[in-house]
mmCIF file of C-alpha atoms and ligand atoms in Angstrom:
data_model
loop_
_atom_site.group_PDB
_atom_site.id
_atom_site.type_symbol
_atom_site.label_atom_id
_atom_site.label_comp_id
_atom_site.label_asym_id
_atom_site.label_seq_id
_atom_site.Cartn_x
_atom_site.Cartn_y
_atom_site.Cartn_z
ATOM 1 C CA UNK S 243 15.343 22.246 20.639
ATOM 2 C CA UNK S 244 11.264 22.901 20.627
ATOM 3 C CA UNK S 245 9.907 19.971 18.529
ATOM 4 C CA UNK S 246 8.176 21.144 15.432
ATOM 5 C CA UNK S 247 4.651 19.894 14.727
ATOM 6 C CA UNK S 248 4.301 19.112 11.311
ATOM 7 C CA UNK S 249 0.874 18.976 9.647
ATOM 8 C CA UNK S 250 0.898 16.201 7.356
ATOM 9 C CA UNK S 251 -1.833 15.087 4.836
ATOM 10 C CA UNK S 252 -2.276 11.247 4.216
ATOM 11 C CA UNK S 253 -4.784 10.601 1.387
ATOM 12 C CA UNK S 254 -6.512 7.326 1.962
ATOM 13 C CA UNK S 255 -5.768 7.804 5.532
ATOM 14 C CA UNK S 256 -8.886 5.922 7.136
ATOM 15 C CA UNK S 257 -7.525 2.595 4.940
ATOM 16 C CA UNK S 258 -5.141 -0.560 6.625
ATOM 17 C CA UNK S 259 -1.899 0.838 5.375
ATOM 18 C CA UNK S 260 -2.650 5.085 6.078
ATOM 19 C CA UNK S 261 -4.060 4.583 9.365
ATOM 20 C CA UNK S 262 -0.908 2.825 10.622
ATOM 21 C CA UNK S 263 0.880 5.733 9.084
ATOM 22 C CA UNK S 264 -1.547 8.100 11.111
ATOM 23 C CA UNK S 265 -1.001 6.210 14.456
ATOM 24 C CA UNK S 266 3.044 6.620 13.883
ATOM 25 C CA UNK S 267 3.183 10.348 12.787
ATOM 26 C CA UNK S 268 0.551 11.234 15.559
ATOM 27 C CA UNK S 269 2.954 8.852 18.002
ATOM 28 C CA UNK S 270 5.964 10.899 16.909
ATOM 29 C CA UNK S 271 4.087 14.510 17.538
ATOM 30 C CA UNK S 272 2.742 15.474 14.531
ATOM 31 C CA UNK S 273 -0.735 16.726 12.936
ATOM 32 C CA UNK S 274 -2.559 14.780 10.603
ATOM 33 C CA UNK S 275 -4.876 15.326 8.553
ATOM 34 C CA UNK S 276 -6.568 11.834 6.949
ATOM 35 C CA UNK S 277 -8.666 12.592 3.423
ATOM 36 C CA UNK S 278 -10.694 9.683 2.336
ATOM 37 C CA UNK S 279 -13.985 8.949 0.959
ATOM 38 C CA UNK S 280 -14.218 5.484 2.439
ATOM 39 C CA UNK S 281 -14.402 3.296 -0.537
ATOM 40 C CA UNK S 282 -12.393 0.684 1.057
ATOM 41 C CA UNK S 283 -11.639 2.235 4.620
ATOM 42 C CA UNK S 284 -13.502 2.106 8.219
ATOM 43 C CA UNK S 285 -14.240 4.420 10.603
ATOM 44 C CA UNK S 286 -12.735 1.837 12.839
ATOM 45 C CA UNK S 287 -9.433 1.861 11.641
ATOM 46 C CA UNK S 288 -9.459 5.526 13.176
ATOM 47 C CA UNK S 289 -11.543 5.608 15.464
ATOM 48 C CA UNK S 290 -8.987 5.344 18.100
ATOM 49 C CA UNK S 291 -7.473 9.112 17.005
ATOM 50 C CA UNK S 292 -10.731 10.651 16.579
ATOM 51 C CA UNK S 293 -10.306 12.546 20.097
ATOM 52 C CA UNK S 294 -7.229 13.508 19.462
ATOM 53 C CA UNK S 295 -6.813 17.068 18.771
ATOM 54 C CA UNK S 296 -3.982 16.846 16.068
ATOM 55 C CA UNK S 297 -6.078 14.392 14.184
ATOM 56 C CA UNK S 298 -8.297 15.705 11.390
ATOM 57 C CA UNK S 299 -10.476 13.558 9.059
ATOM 58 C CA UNK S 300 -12.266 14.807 6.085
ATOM 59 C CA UNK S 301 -14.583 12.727 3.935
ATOM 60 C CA UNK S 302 -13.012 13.227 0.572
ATOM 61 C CA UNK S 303 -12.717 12.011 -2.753
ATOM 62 C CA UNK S 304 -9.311 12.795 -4.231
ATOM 63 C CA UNK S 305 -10.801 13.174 -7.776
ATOM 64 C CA UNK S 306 -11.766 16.322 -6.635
ATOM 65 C CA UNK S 307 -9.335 19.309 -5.506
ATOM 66 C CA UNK S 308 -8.205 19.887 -1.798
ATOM 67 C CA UNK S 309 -7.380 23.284 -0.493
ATOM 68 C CA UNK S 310 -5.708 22.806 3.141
ATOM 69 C CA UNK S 311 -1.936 24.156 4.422
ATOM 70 C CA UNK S 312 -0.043 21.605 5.123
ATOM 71 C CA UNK S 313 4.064 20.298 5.331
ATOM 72 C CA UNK S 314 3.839 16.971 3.875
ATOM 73 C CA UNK S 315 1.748 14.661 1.388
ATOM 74 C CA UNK S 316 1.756 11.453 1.422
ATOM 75 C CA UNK S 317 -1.293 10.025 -1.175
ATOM 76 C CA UNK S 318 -2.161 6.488 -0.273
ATOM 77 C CA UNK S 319 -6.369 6.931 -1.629
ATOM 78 C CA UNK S 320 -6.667 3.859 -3.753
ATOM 79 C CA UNK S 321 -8.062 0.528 -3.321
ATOM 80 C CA UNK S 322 -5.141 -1.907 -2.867
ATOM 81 C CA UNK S 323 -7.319 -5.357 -3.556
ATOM 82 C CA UNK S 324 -7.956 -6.373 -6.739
ATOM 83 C CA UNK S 325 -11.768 -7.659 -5.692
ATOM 84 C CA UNK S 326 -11.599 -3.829 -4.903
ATOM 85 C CA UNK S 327 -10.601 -1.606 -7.560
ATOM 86 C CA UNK S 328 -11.844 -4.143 -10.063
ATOM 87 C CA UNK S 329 -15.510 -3.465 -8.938
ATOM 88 C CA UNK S 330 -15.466 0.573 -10.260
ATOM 89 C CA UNK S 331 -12.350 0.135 -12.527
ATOM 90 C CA UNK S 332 -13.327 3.915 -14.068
ATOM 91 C CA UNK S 333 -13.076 5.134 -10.656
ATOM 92 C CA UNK S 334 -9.863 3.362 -9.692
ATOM 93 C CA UNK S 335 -8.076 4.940 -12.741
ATOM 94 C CA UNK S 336 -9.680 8.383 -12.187
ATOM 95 C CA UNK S 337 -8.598 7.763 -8.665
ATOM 96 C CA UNK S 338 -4.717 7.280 -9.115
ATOM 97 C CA UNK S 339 -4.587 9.971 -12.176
ATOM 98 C CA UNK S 340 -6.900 12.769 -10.808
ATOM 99 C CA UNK S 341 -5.703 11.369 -7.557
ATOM 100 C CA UNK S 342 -2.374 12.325 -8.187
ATOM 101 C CA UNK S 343 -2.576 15.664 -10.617
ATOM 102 C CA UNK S 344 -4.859 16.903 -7.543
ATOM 103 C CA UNK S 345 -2.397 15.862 -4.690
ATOM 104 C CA UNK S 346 0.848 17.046 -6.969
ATOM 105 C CA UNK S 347 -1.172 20.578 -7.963
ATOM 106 C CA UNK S 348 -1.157 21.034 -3.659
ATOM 107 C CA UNK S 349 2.157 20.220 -3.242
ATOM 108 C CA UNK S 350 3.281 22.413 -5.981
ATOM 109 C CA UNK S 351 1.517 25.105 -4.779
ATOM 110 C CA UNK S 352 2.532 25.102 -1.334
ATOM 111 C CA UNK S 353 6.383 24.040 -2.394
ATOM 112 C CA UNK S 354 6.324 20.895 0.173
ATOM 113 C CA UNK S 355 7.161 17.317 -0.590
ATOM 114 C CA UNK S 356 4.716 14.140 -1.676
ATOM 115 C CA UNK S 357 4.848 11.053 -1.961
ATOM 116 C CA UNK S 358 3.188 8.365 -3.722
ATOM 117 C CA UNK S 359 2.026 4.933 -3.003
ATOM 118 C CA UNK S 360 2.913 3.367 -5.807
ATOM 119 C CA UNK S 361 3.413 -0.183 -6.325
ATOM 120 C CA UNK S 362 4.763 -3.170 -7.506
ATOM 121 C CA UNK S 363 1.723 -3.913 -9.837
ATOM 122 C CA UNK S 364 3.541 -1.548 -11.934
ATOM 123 C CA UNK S 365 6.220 -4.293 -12.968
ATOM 124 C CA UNK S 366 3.024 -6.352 -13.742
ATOM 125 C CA UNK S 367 3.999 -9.982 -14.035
ATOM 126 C CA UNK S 368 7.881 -9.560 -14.181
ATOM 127 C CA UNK S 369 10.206 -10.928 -16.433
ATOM 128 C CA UNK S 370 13.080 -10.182 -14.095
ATOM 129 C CA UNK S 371 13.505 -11.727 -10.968
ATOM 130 C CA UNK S 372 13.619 -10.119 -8.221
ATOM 131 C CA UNK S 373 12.534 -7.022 -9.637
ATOM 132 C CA UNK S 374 14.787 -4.049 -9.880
ATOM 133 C CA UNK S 375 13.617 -0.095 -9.868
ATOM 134 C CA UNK S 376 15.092 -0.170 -13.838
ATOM 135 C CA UNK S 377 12.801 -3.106 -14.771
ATOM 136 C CA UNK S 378 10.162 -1.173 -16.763
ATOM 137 C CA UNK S 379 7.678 -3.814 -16.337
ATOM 138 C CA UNK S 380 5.641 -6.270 -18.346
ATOM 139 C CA UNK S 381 1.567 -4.728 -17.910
ATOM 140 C CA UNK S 382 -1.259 -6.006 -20.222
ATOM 141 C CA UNK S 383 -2.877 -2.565 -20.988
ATOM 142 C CA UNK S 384 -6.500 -3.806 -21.695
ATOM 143 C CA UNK S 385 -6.804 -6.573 -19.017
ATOM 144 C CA UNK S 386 -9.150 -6.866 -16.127
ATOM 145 C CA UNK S 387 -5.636 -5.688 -13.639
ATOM 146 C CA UNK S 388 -4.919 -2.491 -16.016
ATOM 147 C CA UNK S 389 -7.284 0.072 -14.392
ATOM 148 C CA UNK S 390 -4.881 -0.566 -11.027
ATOM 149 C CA UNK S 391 -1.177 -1.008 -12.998
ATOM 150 C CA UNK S 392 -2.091 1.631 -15.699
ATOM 151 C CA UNK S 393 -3.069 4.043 -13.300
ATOM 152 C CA UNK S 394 -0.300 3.539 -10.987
ATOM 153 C CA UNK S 395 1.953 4.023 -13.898
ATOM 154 C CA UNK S 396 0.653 7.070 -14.931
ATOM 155 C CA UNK S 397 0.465 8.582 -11.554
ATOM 156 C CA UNK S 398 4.328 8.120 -11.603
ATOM 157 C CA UNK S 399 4.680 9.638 -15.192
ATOM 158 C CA UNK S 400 2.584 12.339 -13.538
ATOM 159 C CA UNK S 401 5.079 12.749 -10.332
ATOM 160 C CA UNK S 402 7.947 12.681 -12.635
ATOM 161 C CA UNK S 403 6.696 15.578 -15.030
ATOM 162 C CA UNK S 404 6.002 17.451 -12.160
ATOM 163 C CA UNK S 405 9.098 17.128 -10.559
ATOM 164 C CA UNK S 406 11.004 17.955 -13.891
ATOM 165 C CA UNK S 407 8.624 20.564 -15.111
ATOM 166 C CA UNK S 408 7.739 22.039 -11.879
ATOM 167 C CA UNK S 409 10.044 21.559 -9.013
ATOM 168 C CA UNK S 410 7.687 19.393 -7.022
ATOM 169 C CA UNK S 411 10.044 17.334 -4.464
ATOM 170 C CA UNK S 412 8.008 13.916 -5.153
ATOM 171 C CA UNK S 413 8.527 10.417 -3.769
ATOM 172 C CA UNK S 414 7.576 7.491 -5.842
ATOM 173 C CA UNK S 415 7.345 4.204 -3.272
ATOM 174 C CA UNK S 416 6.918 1.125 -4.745
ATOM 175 C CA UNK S 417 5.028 -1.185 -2.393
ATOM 176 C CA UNK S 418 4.956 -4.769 -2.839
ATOM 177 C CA UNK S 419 2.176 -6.752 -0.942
ATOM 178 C CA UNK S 420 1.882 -5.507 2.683
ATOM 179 C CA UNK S 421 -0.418 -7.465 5.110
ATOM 180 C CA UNK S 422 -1.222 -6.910 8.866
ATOM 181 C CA UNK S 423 -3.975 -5.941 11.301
ATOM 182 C CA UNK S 424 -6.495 -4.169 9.754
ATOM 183 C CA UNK S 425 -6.926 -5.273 6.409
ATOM 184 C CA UNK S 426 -10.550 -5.105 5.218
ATOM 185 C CA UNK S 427 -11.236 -8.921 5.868
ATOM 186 C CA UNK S 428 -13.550 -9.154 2.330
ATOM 187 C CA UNK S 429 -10.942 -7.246 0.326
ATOM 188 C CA UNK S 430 -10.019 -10.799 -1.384
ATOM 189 C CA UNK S 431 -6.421 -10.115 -0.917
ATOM 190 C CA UNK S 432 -4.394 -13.525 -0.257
ATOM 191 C CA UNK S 433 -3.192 -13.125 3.669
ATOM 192 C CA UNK S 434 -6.298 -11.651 4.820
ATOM 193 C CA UNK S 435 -8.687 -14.329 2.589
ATOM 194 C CA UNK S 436 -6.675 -17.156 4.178
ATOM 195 C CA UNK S 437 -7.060 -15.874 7.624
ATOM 196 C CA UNK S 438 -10.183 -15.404 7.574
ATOM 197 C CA UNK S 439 -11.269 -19.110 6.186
ATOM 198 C CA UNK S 440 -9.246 -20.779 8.587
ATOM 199 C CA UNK S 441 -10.781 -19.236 11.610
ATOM 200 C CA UNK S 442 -13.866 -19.576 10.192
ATOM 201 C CA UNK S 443 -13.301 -23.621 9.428
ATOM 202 C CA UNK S 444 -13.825 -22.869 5.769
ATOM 203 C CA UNK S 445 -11.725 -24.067 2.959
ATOM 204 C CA UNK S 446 -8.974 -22.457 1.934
ATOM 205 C CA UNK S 447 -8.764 -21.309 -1.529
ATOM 206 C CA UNK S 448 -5.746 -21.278 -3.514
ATOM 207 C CA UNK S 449 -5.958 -19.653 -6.938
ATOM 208 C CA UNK S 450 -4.107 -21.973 -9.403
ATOM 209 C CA UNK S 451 -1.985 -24.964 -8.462
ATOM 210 C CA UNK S 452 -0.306 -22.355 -6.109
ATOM 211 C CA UNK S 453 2.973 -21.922 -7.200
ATOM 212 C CA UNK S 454 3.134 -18.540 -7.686
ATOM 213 C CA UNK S 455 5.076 -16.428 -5.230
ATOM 214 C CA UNK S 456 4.441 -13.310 -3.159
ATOM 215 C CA UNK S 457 7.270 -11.358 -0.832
ATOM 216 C CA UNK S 458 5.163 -10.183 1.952
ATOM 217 C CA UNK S 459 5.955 -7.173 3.944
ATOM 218 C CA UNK S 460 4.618 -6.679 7.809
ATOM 219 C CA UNK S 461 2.983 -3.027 7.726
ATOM 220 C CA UNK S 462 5.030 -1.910 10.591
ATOM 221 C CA UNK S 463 7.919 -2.165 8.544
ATOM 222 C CA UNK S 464 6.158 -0.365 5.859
ATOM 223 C CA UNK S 465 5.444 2.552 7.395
ATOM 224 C CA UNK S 466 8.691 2.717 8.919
ATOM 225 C CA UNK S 467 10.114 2.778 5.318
ATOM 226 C CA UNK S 468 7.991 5.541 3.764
ATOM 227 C CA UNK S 469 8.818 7.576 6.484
ATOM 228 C CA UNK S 470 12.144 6.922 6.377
ATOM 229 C CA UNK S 471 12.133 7.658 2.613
ATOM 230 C CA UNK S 472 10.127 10.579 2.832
ATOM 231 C CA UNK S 473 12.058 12.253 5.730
ATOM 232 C CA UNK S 474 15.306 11.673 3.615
ATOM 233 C CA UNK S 475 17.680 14.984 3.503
ATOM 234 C CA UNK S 476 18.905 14.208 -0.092
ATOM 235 C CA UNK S 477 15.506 14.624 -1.608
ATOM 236 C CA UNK S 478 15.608 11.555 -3.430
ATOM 237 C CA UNK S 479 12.928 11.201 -5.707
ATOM 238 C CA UNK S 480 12.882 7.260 -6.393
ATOM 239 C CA UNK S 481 11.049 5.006 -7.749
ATOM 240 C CA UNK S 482 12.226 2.933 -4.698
ATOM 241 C CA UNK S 483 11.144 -0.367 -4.024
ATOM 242 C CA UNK S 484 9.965 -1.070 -0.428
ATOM 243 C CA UNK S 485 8.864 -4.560 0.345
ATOM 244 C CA UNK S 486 10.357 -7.888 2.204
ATOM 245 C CA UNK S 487 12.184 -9.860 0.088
ATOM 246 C CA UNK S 488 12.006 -13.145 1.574
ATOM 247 C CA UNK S 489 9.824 -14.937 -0.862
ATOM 248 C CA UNK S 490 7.023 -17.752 -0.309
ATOM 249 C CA UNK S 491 4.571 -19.824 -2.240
ATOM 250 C CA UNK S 492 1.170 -19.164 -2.045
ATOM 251 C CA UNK S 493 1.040 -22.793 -1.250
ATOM 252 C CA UNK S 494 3.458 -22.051 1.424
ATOM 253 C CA UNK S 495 1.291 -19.375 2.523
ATOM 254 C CA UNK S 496 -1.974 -21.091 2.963
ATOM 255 C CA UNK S 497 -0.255 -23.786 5.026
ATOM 256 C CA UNK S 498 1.660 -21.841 7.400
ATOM 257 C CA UNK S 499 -1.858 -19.920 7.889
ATOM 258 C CA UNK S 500 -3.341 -23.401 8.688
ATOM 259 C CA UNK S 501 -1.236 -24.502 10.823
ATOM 260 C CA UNK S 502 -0.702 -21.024 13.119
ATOM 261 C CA UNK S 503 -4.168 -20.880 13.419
ATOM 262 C CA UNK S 504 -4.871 -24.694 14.423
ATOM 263 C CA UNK S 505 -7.283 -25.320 11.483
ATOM 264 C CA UNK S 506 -9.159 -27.870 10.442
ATOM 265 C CA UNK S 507 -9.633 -25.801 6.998
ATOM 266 C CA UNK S 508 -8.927 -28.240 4.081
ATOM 267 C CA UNK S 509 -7.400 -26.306 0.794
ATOM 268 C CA UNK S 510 -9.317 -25.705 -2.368
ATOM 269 C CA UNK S 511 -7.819 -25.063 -5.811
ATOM 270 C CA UNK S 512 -9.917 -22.452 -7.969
ATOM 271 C CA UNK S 513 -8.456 -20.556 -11.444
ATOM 272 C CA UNK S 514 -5.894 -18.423 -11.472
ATOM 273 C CA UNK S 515 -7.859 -15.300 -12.480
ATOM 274 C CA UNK S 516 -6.407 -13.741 -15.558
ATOM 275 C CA UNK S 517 -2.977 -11.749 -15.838
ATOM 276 C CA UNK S 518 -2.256 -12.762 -11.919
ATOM 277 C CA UNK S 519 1.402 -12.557 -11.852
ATOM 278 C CA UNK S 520 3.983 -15.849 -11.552
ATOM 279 C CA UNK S 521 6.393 -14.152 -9.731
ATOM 280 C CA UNK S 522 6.846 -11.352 -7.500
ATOM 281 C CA UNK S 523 10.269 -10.280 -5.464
ATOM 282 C CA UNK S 524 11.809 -6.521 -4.661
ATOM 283 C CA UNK S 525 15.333 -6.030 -5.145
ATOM 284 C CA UNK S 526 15.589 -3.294 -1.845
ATOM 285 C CA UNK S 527 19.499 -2.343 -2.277
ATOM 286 C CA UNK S 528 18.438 1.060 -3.149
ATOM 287 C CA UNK S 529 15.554 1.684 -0.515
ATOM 288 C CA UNK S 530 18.227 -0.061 2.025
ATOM 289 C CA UNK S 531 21.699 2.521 0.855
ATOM 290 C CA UNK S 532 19.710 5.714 0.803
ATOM 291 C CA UNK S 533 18.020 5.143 4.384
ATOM 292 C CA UNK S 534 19.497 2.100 6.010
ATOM 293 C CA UNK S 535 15.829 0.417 6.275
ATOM 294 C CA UNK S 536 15.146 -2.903 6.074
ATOM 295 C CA UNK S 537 12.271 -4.774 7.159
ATOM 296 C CA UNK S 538 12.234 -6.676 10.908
ATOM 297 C CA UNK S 539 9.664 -8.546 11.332
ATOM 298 C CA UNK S 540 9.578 -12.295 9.733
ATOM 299 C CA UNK S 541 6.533 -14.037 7.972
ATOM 300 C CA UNK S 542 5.611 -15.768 10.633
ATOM 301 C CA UNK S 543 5.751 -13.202 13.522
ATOM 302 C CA UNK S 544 3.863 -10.781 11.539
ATOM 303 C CA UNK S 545 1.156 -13.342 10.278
ATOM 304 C CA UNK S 546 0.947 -14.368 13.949
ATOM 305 C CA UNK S 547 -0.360 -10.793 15.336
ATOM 306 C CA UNK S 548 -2.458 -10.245 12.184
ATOM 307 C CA UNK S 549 -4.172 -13.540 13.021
ATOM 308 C CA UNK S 550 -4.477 -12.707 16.971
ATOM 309 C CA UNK S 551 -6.363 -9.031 15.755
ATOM 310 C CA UNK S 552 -8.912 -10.796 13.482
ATOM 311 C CA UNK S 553 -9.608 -13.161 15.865
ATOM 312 C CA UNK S 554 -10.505 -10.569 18.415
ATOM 313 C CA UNK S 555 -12.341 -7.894 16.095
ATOM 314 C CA UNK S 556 -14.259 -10.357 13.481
ATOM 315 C CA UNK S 557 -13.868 -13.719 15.314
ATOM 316 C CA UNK S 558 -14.538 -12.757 19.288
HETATM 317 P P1 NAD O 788 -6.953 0.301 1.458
HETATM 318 O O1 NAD O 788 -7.982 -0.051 0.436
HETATM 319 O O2 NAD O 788 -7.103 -0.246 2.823
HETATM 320 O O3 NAD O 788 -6.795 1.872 1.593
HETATM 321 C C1 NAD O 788 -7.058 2.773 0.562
HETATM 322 C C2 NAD O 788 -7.785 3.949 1.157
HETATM 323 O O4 NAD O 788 -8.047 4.907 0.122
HETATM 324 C C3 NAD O 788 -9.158 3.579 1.752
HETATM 325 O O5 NAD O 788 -9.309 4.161 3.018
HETATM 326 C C4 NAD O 788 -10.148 4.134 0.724
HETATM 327 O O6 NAD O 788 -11.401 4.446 1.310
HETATM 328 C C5 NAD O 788 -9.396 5.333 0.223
HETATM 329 N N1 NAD O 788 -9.825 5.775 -1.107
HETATM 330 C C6 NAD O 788 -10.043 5.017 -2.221
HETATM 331 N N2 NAD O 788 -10.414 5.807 -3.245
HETATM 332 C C7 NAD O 788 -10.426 7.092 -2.782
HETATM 333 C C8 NAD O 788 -10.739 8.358 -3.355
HETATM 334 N N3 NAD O 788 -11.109 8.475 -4.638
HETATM 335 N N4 NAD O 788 -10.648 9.459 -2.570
HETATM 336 C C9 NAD O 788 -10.287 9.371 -1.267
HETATM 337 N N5 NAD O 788 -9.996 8.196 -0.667
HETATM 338 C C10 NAD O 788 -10.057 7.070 -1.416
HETATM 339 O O7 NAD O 788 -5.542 -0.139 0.829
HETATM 340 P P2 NAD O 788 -4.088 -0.115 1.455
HETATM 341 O O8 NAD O 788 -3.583 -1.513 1.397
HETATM 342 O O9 NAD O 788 -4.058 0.628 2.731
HETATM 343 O O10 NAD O 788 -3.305 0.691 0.322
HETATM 344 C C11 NAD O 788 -2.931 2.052 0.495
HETATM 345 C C12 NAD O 788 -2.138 2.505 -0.715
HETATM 346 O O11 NAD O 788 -0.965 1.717 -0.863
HETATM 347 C C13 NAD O 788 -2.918 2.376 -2.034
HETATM 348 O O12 NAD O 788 -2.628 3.487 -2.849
HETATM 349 C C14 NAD O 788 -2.352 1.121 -2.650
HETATM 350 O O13 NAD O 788 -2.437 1.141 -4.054
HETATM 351 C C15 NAD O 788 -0.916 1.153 -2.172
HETATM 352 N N6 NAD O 788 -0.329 -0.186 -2.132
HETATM 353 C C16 NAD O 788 -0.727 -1.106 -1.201
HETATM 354 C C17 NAD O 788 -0.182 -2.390 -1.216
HETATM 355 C C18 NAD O 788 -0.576 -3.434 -0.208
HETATM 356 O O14 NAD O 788 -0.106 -4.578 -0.297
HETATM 357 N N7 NAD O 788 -1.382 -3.162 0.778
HETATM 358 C C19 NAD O 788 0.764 -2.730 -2.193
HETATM 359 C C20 NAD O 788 1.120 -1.774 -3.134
HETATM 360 C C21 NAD O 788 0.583 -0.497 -3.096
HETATM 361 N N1 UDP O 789 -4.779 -15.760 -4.033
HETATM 362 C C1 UDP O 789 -5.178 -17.061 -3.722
HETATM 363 N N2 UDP O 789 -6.287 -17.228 -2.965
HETATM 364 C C2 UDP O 789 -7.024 -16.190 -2.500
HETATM 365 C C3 UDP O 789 -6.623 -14.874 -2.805
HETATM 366 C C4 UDP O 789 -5.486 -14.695 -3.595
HETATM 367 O O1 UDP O 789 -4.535 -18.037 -4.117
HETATM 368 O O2 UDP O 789 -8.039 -16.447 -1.810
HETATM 369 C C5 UDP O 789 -3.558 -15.579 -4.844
HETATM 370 C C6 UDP O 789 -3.697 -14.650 -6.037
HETATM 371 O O3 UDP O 789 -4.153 -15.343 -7.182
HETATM 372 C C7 UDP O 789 -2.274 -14.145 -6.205
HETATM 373 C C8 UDP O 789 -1.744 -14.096 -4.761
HETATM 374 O O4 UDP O 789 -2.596 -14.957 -4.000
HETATM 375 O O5 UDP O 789 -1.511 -15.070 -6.939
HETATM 376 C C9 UDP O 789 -1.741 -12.703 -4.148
HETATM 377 O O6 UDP O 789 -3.033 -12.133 -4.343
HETATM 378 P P1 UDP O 789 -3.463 -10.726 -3.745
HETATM 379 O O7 UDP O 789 -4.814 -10.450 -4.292
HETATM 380 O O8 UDP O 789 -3.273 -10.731 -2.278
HETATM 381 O O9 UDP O 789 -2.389 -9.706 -4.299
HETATM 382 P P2 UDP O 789 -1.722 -9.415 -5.723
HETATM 383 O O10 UDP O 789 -2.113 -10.470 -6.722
HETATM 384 O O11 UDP O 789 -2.225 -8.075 -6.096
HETATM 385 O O12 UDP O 789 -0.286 -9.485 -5.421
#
């Protein structure tokens, strides 16, 4: 059978999670088209596709409307760090709401399916453990974290009402904390911060006594699960949670990041910045019976090659 190129949109497609999703669909034969305004992502990230002919990049802001033809959405334009989408918190919520009516408003009109990034910020520090799609979440509305959660959550109210009102086949992924080559190294986000100090001999600095957990996801597996969700024939709509359960102390964290990388780095304690969440687990049973994924790659293997690519493009 003649393989059929599918053009596929990635908003936020020049960032650390949608250009791995570029390299896989332009692996498996497809054309993509990346839309991003590069808040948060590098020409570097891409600039590995840039000769290809079935890659496409448009400086865009997602705010705004897009008119292109395409078979597939997937809208990933958002910064992921707090540091990040705390430092133009209008933007960030205009970002996921305009973001999304913009994104949903294509897919409607050209009757093909999207799906959102969504995440797990939207359970905002959970009172359930691990956290289940039904959980409806426990988000302070006016803190410093809300122009992120809030947003997030009413992209999905967004995805929903068009799916109900409108048809749209939507798919709400909800990421938990995904780390691997190519995260910005200032973007203040935990694996990359550590990395980074304990190559460069600095302290390490661990927000609060530590204790709080994280369930980090390699972004191979990642990408592997939204497009295994989004390629689904039942036309699930979700929320699904994708993430790696196995859970670890951030205390955990910063030693097993001194240690792989040989460190001399001692460990710092700094405050907890407000609303940071205690807890943080996905509960995957659904993600796993509706496409059989689950994630492969272990802590440790996937910390290991996102330590050997910062050494080599910040640290060579
Ligand atoms: P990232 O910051 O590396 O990528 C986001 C990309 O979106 C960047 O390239 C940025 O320039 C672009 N962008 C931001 N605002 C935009 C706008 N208005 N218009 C167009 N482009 C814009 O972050 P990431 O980790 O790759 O995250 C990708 C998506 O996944 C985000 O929506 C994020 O909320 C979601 N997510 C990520 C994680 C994670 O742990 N990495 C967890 C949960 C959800
Ligand atoms: N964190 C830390 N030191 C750092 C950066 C983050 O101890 O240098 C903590 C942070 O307070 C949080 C966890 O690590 O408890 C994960 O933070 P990140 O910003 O990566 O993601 P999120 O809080 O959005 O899950």
């Amino acid at each position: 059978m003649r393989h059929y190129r599918k053009r596929v949109l990635i908003t936020g497609g020049a960032g650390f999670i949608g250009s791995h999703l570029a390299d896989r669909l332009i692996g498996a034969g497809h054309h993509v088209i990346c839309a991003d305004n590069f808040f948060t992502g590098a020409r570097e990230n891409i600039a590995h596709l840039l000769g290809n002919p079935f890659f496409e990049v448009l400086r865009h802001d997602v705010t705004f409307p897009l008119y292109v033809e395409v078979d597939e959405i997937y809208n990933l334009a958002c910064p992921a760090s707090p540091v990040h989408y705390q430092f133009d918190p209008v933007q960030t919520t205009k970002t996921s709401v305009a973001g999304a009516i913009n994104m949903l408003g294509l897919a409607k009109r050209l009757r093909v399916p999207v799906l959102q990034a969504s995440t797990s910020e939207v359970y905002g520090d959970p009172q359930i453990h691990p956290q289940t799609e039904e959980y409806w979440g426990n988000v302070n509305p006016i803190g410093p974290r809300a122009c992120y959660d809030e947003g997030k959550r009413c992209a999905e109210t967004l995805f929903f009402d068009y799916h109900r009102q409108h048809r749209v086949p939507i798919r709400v992924a909800r990421i938990f904390n995904t780390y691997g080559p190519r995260m910005h190294p200032n973007d203040g986000r935990v694996v990359s911060n550590f990395i980074v100090q304990a190559l460069a001999g600095e302290p390490i600095t661990i927000y609060g006594d530590g204790s709080q957990t994280r369930s980090f996801c390699y972004v191979d597996d990642l990408v592997e699960g939204l497009i295994r969700f989004m390629e689904q024939p039942a036309n699930e709509p979700g929320p699904l949670n994708i993430g790696n359960p196995a859970e670890f102390t951030i205390r955990e964290l910063a030693e097993m990041t001194v240690r792989m990388t040989g460190s001399a780095s001692s460990i710092e304690y700094r405050t907890l910045p407000q609303d940071d969440p205690k807890q943080r687990q996905p509960d995957i049973a659904r993600m796993r019976a509706l496409t059989g994924w689950a994630p492969t790659v272990p802590l440790e293997e996937g910390l290991a090659r996102t330590i050997a690519h910062f050494r080599t493009r910040h640290f060579a």
